[in-house]
Structure formats: C-alpha cells, structure tokens
PDB file of C-alpha atoms in Angstrom:
ATOM      1  CA  MET A 137       0.000   0.000   0.000  1.00 41.00           C
ATOM      2  CA  SER A 138       1.242   3.410  -0.783  1.00 41.00           C
ATOM      3  CA  LEU A 139       1.703   6.190   1.697  1.00 40.00           C
ATOM      4  CA  SER A 140      -0.928   8.269  -0.082  1.00 41.00           C
ATOM      5  CA  PHE A 141      -3.633   6.347   1.789  1.00 43.00           C
ATOM      6  CA  PHE A 142      -2.217   7.348   5.130  1.00 47.00           C
ATOM      7  CA  TYR A 143      -2.242  10.696   6.696  1.00 47.00           C
ATOM      8  CA  ALA A 144      -0.913  11.739  10.038  1.00 46.00           C
ATOM      9  CA  ILE A 145      -3.356  13.295  12.399  1.00 47.00           C
ATOM     10  CA  SER A 146      -1.804  15.708  14.811  1.00 44.00           C
ATOM     11  CA  ALA A 147      -5.160  17.037  16.002  1.00 44.00           C
ATOM     12  CA  PHE A 148      -6.311  13.555  17.050  1.00 49.00           C
ATOM     13  CA  GLY A 149      -3.369  13.229  19.418  1.00 48.00           C
ATOM     14  CA  ALA A 150      -4.950  15.867  21.668  1.00 50.00           C
ATOM     15  CA  GLU A 151      -8.031  13.766  22.383  1.00 64.00           C
ATOM     16  CA  SER A 152      -8.129  10.584  24.382  1.00 69.00           C
ATOM     17  CA  TYR A 153      -9.481   7.451  22.681  1.00 69.00           C
ATOM     18  CA  HIS A 154     -10.161   3.921  23.883  1.00 63.00           C
ATOM     19  CA  VAL A 155     -11.153   0.517  22.588  1.00 64.00           C
ATOM     20  CA  THR A 156     -14.907   0.034  22.835  1.00 62.00           C
ATOM     21  CA  ASP A 157     -16.111  -1.705  25.967  1.00 60.00           C
ATOM     22  CA  GLU A 158     -17.634  -4.739  24.231  1.00 61.00           C
ATOM     23  CA  VAL A 159     -14.691  -6.402  22.465  1.00 68.00           C
ATOM     24  CA  LYS A 160     -11.079  -7.526  22.517  1.00 78.00           C
ATOM     25  CA  ILE A 161      -9.363  -6.625  19.283  1.00 83.00           C
ATOM     26  CA  TYR A 162      -6.033  -7.358  17.629  1.00 83.00           C
ATOM     27  CA  MET A 163      -3.472  -4.744  16.765  1.00 86.00           C
ATOM     28  CA  HIS A 164      -1.860  -5.279  13.354  1.00 86.00           C
ATOM     29  CA  ARG A 165       1.440  -4.141  11.939  1.00 88.00           C
ATOM     30  CA  GLY A 166      -0.306  -2.415   8.995  1.00 89.00           C
ATOM     31  CA  PRO A 167      -3.657  -0.723   8.122  1.00 88.00           C
ATOM     32  CA  SER A 168      -5.739  -3.895   7.570  1.00 86.00           C
ATOM     33  CA  ASN A 169      -6.298  -7.365   8.950  1.00 85.00           C
ATOM     34  CA  GLN A 170      -4.010  -8.669   6.181  1.00 89.00           C
ATOM     35  CA  TYR A 171      -1.019  -7.573   8.205  1.00 90.00           C
ATOM     36  CA  LYS A 172       0.536  -9.636  10.943  1.00 91.00           C
ATOM     37  CA  ILE A 173      -1.014  -9.351  14.450  1.00 89.00           C
ATOM     38  CA  LYS A 174       1.243  -7.354  16.696  1.00 90.00           C
ATOM     39  CA  ALA A 175      -0.718  -7.423  19.985  1.00 89.00           C
ATOM     40  CA  ARG A 176      -4.107  -7.982  21.539  1.00 88.00           C
ATOM     41  CA  VAL A 177      -5.864  -4.862  22.932  1.00 86.00           C
ATOM     42  CA  ASN A 178      -8.449  -5.292  25.691  1.00 83.00           C
ATOM     43  CA  SER A 179     -11.637  -3.278  25.796  1.00 81.00           C
ATOM     44  CA  GLY A 180     -11.298   0.040  27.583  1.00 79.00           C
ATOM     45  CA  THR A 181      -7.559   0.341  26.861  1.00 83.00           C
ATOM     46  CA  PRO A 182      -6.630   4.048  26.466  1.00 85.00           C
ATOM     47  CA  LEU A 183      -5.082   4.866  23.076  1.00 87.00           C
ATOM     48  CA  THR A 184      -3.613   7.842  21.246  1.00 88.00           C
ATOM     49  CA  LEU A 185      -4.674   8.265  17.609  1.00 88.00           C
ATOM     50  CA  LEU A 186      -1.720   8.769  15.250  1.00 90.00           C
ATOM     51  CA  ALA A 187      -3.081   8.292  11.694  1.00 90.00           C
ATOM     52  CA  ARG A 188      -6.143   7.131   9.750  1.00 89.00           C
ATOM     53  CA  ASN A 189      -6.417   5.081   6.515  1.00 90.00           C
ATOM     54  CA  ASN A 190      -9.574   6.208   4.701  1.00 89.00           C
ATOM     55  CA  GLU A 191      -9.576   3.213   2.381  1.00 90.00           C
ATOM     56  CA  THR A 192      -9.493   0.427   4.989  1.00 90.00           C
ATOM     57  CA  LYS A 193     -10.927   2.481   7.861  1.00 89.00           C
ATOM     58  CA  TYR A 194      -8.044   1.316  10.040  1.00 92.00           C
ATOM     59  CA  VAL A 195      -6.384   3.759  12.424  1.00 91.00           C
ATOM     60  CA  GLN A 196      -2.847   3.870  13.727  1.00 92.00           C
ATOM     61  CA  VAL A 197      -2.759   4.101  17.531  1.00 91.00           C
ATOM     62  CA  ARG A 198      -0.321   4.005  20.430  1.00 91.00           C
ATOM     63  CA  THR A 199      -1.026   2.514  23.874  1.00 89.00           C
ATOM     64  CA  ASP A 200       0.021   4.129  27.159  1.00 86.00           C
ATOM     65  CA  LYS A 201       2.869   1.577  27.256  1.00 89.00           C
ATOM     66  CA  GLY A 202       4.159   2.882  23.898  1.00 89.00           C
ATOM     67  CA  VAL A 203       3.046  -0.047  21.684  1.00 91.00           C
ATOM     68  CA  GLN A 204       2.089   1.217  18.199  1.00 91.00           C
ATOM     69  CA  GLY A 205      -0.058  -0.552  15.647  1.00 93.00           C
ATOM     70  CA  TRP A 206      -3.212  -0.512  13.524  1.00 94.00           C
ATOM     71  CA  ILE A 207      -6.746  -1.412  14.613  1.00 90.00           C
ATOM     72  CA  ASP A 208     -10.155  -1.372  12.920  1.00 88.00           C
ATOM     73  CA  GLY A 209     -11.517   2.180  13.350  1.00 87.00           C
ATOM     74  CA  ARG A 210     -15.009   0.857  14.176  1.00 86.00           C
ATOM     75  CA  TYR A 211     -13.744  -0.200  17.588  1.00 84.00           C
ATOM     76  CA  LEU A 212     -12.202   3.139  18.517  1.00 83.00           C
ATOM     77  CA  LYS A 213     -14.278   5.526  20.641  1.00 83.00           C
ATOM     78  CA  VAL A 214     -13.522   9.085  21.732  1.00 84.00           C
ATOM     79  CA  GLY A 215     -13.098   9.836  25.437  1.00 80.00           C
ATOM     80  CA  LYS A 216     -12.511   7.657  28.449  1.00 78.00           C
ATOM     81  CA  SER A 217     -13.855   4.130  28.592  1.00 75.00           C
ATOM     82  CA  VAL A 218     -16.526   3.007  31.022  1.00 75.00           C
ATOM     83  CA  LYS A 219     -13.823   1.108  32.880  1.00 73.00           C
ATOM     84  CA  ALA A 220     -11.743   4.288  33.250  1.00 75.00           C
ATOM     85  CA  ARG A 221     -14.769   6.391  34.201  1.00 79.00           C
ATOM     86  CA  LEU A 222     -16.040   3.874  36.773  1.00 81.00           C
ATOM     87  CA  PRO A 223     -13.911   5.150  39.705  1.00 86.00           C
ATOM     88  CA  GLU A 224     -14.998   8.724  38.970  1.00 86.00           C
ATOM     89  CA  VAL A 225     -18.633   7.682  38.735  1.00 88.00           C
ATOM     90  CA  GLU A 226     -18.306   5.726  41.989  1.00 89.00           C
ATOM     91  CA  LYS A 227     -16.831   8.816  43.705  1.00 90.00           C
ATOM     92  CA  GLU A 228     -19.685  10.911  42.343  1.00 91.00           C
ATOM     93  CA  LEU A 229     -22.157   8.283  43.543  1.00 92.00           C
ATOM     94  CA  ILE A 230     -20.640   8.268  47.045  1.00 93.00           C
ATOM     95  CA  ALA A 231     -20.706  12.090  47.124  1.00 92.00           C
ATOM     96  CA  SER A 232     -24.291  12.036  45.863  1.00 92.00           C
ATOM     97  CA  LYS A 233     -25.321   9.513  48.533  1.00 93.00           C
ATOM     98  CA  LYS A 234     -23.618  11.630  51.193  1.00 93.00           C
ATOM     99  CA  ILE A 235     -25.530  14.687  50.010  1.00 93.00           C
ATOM    100  CA  GLN A 236     -28.727  12.629  49.954  1.00 94.00           C
ATOM    101  CA  VAL A 237     -28.149  11.494  53.564  1.00 93.00           C
ATOM    102  CA  GLU A 238     -27.437  15.087  54.630  1.00 93.00           C
ATOM    103  CA  GLN A 239     -30.559  16.299  52.863  1.00 94.00           C
ATOM    104  CA  ALA A 240     -32.642  13.506  54.409  1.00 93.00           C
ATOM    105  CA  SER A 241     -31.295  14.515  57.823  1.00 93.00           C
ATOM    106  CA  LYS A 242     -32.153  18.161  57.142  1.00 94.00           C
ATOM    107  CA  ILE A 243     -35.621  17.139  55.964  1.00 94.00           C
ATOM    108  CA  GLU A 244     -36.137  15.127  59.164  1.00 94.00           C
ATOM    109  CA  THR A 245     -34.977  18.061  61.278  1.00 94.00           C
ATOM    110  CA  LEU A 246     -37.182  20.505  59.404  1.00 93.00           C
ATOM    111  CA  THR A 247     -40.153  18.118  59.569  1.00 94.00           C
ATOM    112  CA  ALA A 248     -39.704  17.732  63.322  1.00 93.00           C
ATOM    113  CA  GLU A 249     -39.418  21.511  63.695  1.00 93.00           C
ATOM    114  CA  LEU A 250     -42.536  21.993  61.584  1.00 93.00           C
ATOM    115  CA  GLN A 251     -44.461  19.493  63.716  1.00 92.00           C
ATOM    116  CA  ARG A 252     -43.249  21.231  66.893  1.00 91.00           C
ATOM    117  CA  VAL A 253     -44.297  24.640  65.544  1.00 91.00           C
ATOM    118  CA  ASN A 254     -47.673  23.206  64.486  1.00 89.00           C
ATOM    119  CA  GLN A 255     -48.185  21.757  67.974  1.00 90.00           C
ATOM    120  CA  LEU A 256     -47.270  25.095  69.549  1.00 88.00           C
ATOM    121  CA  ARG A 257     -49.579  26.875  67.129  1.00 88.00           C
ATOM    122  CA  LYS A 258     -52.396  24.468  67.938  1.00 87.00           C
ATOM    123  CA  GLY A 259     -51.759  24.984  71.653  1.00 86.00           C
ATOM    124  CA  GLU A 260     -51.727  28.751  71.256  1.00 88.00           C
ATOM    125  CA  LEU A 261     -54.851  28.633  69.085  1.00 87.00           C
ATOM    126  CA  GLY A 262     -56.507  26.478  71.747  1.00 86.00           C
ATOM    127  CA  LYS A 263     -55.583  29.015  74.428  1.00 88.00           C
ATOM    128  CA  ILE A 264     -56.808  31.867  72.254  1.00 89.00           C
ATOM    129  CA  ASN A 265     -60.073  30.026  71.547  1.00 89.00           C
ATOM    130  CA  ASP A 266     -60.522  29.261  75.262  1.00 89.00           C
ATOM    131  CA  SER A 267     -59.788  32.876  76.122  1.00 90.00           C
ATOM    132  CA  ARG A 268     -62.190  34.056  73.422  1.00 90.00           C
ATOM    133  CA  ALA A 269     -64.891  31.696  74.709  1.00 91.00           C
ATOM    134  CA  LYS A 270     -64.380  32.967  78.287  1.00 91.00           C
ATOM    135  CA  SER A 271     -64.415  36.579  77.106  1.00 91.00           C
ATOM    136  CA  THR A 272     -67.574  35.941  75.082  1.00 93.00           C
ATOM    137  CA  ALA A 273     -69.238  34.312  78.091  1.00 92.00           C
ATOM    138  CA  GLN A 274     -68.179  37.202  80.351  1.00 93.00           C
ATOM    139  CA  LEU A 275     -69.434  39.722  77.801  1.00 92.00           C
ATOM    140  CA  ALA A 276     -72.795  37.950  77.561  1.00 93.00           C
ATOM    141  CA  GLN A 277     -72.992  37.835  81.370  1.00 93.00           C
ATOM    142  CA  LEU A 278     -72.184  41.549  81.639  1.00 93.00           C
ATOM    143  CA  GLU A 279     -74.720  42.415  78.935  1.00 93.00           C
ATOM    144  CA  ASN A 280     -77.375  40.421  80.831  1.00 93.00           C
ATOM    145  CA  GLN A 281     -76.417  42.207  84.036  1.00 93.00           C
ATOM    146  CA  ILE A 282     -76.666  45.599  82.276  1.00 92.00           C
ATOM    147  CA  VAL A 283     -80.132  44.729  80.948  1.00 92.00           C
ATOM    148  CA  ARG A 284     -81.233  43.568  84.428  1.00 90.00           C
ATOM    149  CA  LEU A 285     -79.865  46.705  86.104  1.00 89.00           C
ATOM    150  CA  GLN A 286     -81.478  48.925  83.479  1.00 88.00           C
ATOM    151  CA  ALA A 287     -84.791  47.176  84.140  1.00 85.00           C
ATOM    152  CA  GLU A 288     -84.301  47.717  87.883  1.00 83.00           C
ATOM    153  CA  ILE A 289     -83.556  51.402  87.313  1.00 82.00           C
ATOM    154  CA  ASP A 290     -86.621  51.746  85.138  1.00 79.00           C
ATOM    155  CA  GLY A 291     -88.642  49.924  87.795  1.00 76.00           C
ATOM    156  CA  MET A 292     -87.208  52.140  90.540  1.00 77.00           C
ATOM    157  CA  ASP A 293     -88.137  55.267  88.624  1.00 75.00           C
ATOM    158  CA  ASP A 294     -91.695  53.962  88.322  1.00 76.00           C
ATOM    159  CA  LYS A 295     -91.725  52.989  92.024  1.00 77.00           C
ATOM    160  CA  ASN A 296     -90.303  56.329  93.071  1.00 79.00           C
ATOM    161  CA  LEU A 297     -92.809  58.178  90.944  1.00 79.00           C
ATOM    162  CA  MET A 298     -95.609  56.048  92.330  1.00 81.00           C
ATOM    163  CA  GLY A 299     -94.240  56.483  95.850  1.00 81.00           C
ATOM    164  CA  TRP A 300     -94.176  60.271  95.519  1.00 83.00           C
ATOM    165  CA  PHE A 301     -97.597  60.209  93.995  1.00 83.00           C
ATOM    166  CA  LEU A 302     -98.930  58.139  96.904  1.00 86.00           C
ATOM    167  CA  HIS A 303     -97.219  60.347  99.471  1.00 86.00           C
ATOM    168  CA  GLY A 304     -98.629  63.445  97.828  1.00 87.00           C
ATOM    169  CA  GLY A 305    -102.081  61.861  97.701  1.00 87.00           C
ATOM    170  CA  ALA A 306    -101.843  60.836 101.339  1.00 88.00           C
ATOM    171  CA  VAL A 307    -100.828  64.365 102.397  1.00 90.00           C
ATOM    172  CA  ALA A 308    -103.699  65.788 100.358  1.00 89.00           C
ATOM    173  CA  ILE A 309    -106.226  63.402 101.893  1.00 90.00           C
ATOM    174  CA  ILE A 310    -104.955  64.078 105.391  1.00 90.00           C
ATOM    175  CA  GLY A 311    -105.137  67.781 104.646  1.00 87.00           C
ATOM    176  CA  ILE A 312    -108.743  67.494 103.451  1.00 89.00           C
ATOM    177  CA  ILE A 313    -109.729  65.405 106.443  1.00 87.00           C
ATOM    178  CA  LEU A 314    -108.094  67.809 108.813  1.00 85.00           C
ATOM    179  CA  GLY A 315    -109.653  70.688 106.968  1.00 83.00           C
ATOM    180  CA  LEU A 316    -113.078  69.170 107.437  1.00 84.00           C
ATOM    181  CA  MET A 317    -112.605  68.039 111.006  1.00 82.00           C
ATOM    182  CA  ILE A 318    -110.999  71.021 112.552  1.00 79.00           C
ATOM    183  CA  PRO A 319    -113.910  73.338 112.068  1.00 78.00           C
ATOM    184  CA  LYS A 320    -116.200  70.777 113.657  1.00 79.00           C
ATOM    185  CA  LEU A 321    -114.152  70.369 116.730  1.00 76.00           C
ATOM    186  CA  PRO A 322    -115.569  72.106 119.779  1.00 74.00           C
ATOM    187  CA  LYS A 323    -113.954  75.285 120.428  1.00 73.00           C
ATOM    188  CA  ARG A 324    -112.237  75.749 123.592  1.00 69.00           C
ATOM    189  CA  ARG A 325    -113.024  78.649 125.495  1.00 66.00           C
ATOM    190  CA  ARG A 326    -110.553  81.102 126.171  1.00 65.00           C
ATOM    191  CA  ARG A 327    -109.689  81.701 129.587  1.00 65.00           C
ATOM    192  CA  THR A 328    -109.605  85.038 130.443  1.00 64.00           C
ATOM    193  CA  ASP A 329    -107.475  85.817 133.236  1.00 64.00           C
ATOM    194  CA  GLU A 330    -107.949  89.125 134.259  1.00 62.00           C
ATOM    195  CA  TRP A 331    -105.831  89.712 137.087  1.00 61.00           C
ATOM    196  CA  LEU A 332    -105.996  93.137 137.174  1.00 55.00           C
TER     197      LEU A 332
END
C-alpha cells in the first residue's frame, strides 16, 4: 500500500481514545487485517490516535505503554472508557449519597421543627379560643347584668314616681280630712285671766 492512503493526524493526538467496551481486538502491523497481528488490545484500553487510513478504515494508535499498531476504526471511541470512568462515577455516587443522607437529615430536622411549631400553634390557638370563649361568656354575662340593672332602674323610677304620687295623695287626703274636722271640733273657750 502506498503512503498516499495514510495521513498523520496531529489534532487527534490531543483527544483521548479507547477501545470500545464490548470487544477484545487485535493490533496489526499495517492498516488492515491482512497484516501480521502485533498485539491484543483489551476493551477500555486508552489509546492515542496517530493516523487514519480512509480506504481500509483502520487507524494507527499508540497505547500508554508505547506499543504502536493498527486497529479497525469501528472499535475506537472518543473519550474515556466506562472502565476508566467507573472510579470517577463511583466517587460521584458516594458524594451524591452523602448529600442525599445530609438532605434527608435536614428534611427530618425541618419536619420535626414543623411538627413542633404546628403543635405550639395548635396549643396557642386552643388558648386563644378558650380565652375568646371565656371573654364571650363574660361579655354575655355583663350584657345580661346591664339589661337587668337597666330594668331595675326603670322599675325604681316607676316605684319612686308612684311612691311620691302616693305620698302626695296621702298628704292631700290628710289635709282634706283635717280641713273638714278642725272646724267641727268644739272650740275651747278662752280663759280670760284678768288679774288686774
């Protein structure tokens, strides 16, 4: 094969590649499976892309250990493999679980505080309702007492008026009787003392 089918890829060297997570593939000495097998590459192995053959779709790669060869480009994926990402994901999971436990603890604390506040509120509302009921009862009692006292005052005014009327009538009757009786009383004679 001529070199015209190969081209070096300097931009690919910047990105990290890996063998797909489903297979074990063979690394060949040239850009097809017609070349001798150089090594076996396990899934998830990190690779650096060096060149690509557009005709055979094979890519030239280098492992972290420095082994160079060609593999079928279908089995090359960009980024870190699942195997390489697993520790990071596990750390994230542990951190997430820790946050979840902290949040559950906060929720429990806030729920308990809410229940305590609700109990206090219910207690205060009960006291306020009891106080309102007592105040309402006292107000009704005082209103009844005012009505009763007003009736007594009205009754006293009538009694006083009637009492004065009766007293005046009695004085008038006594006056009439005396006026009629006094002239009929025998007159006393006057003594005349003439000492002279």
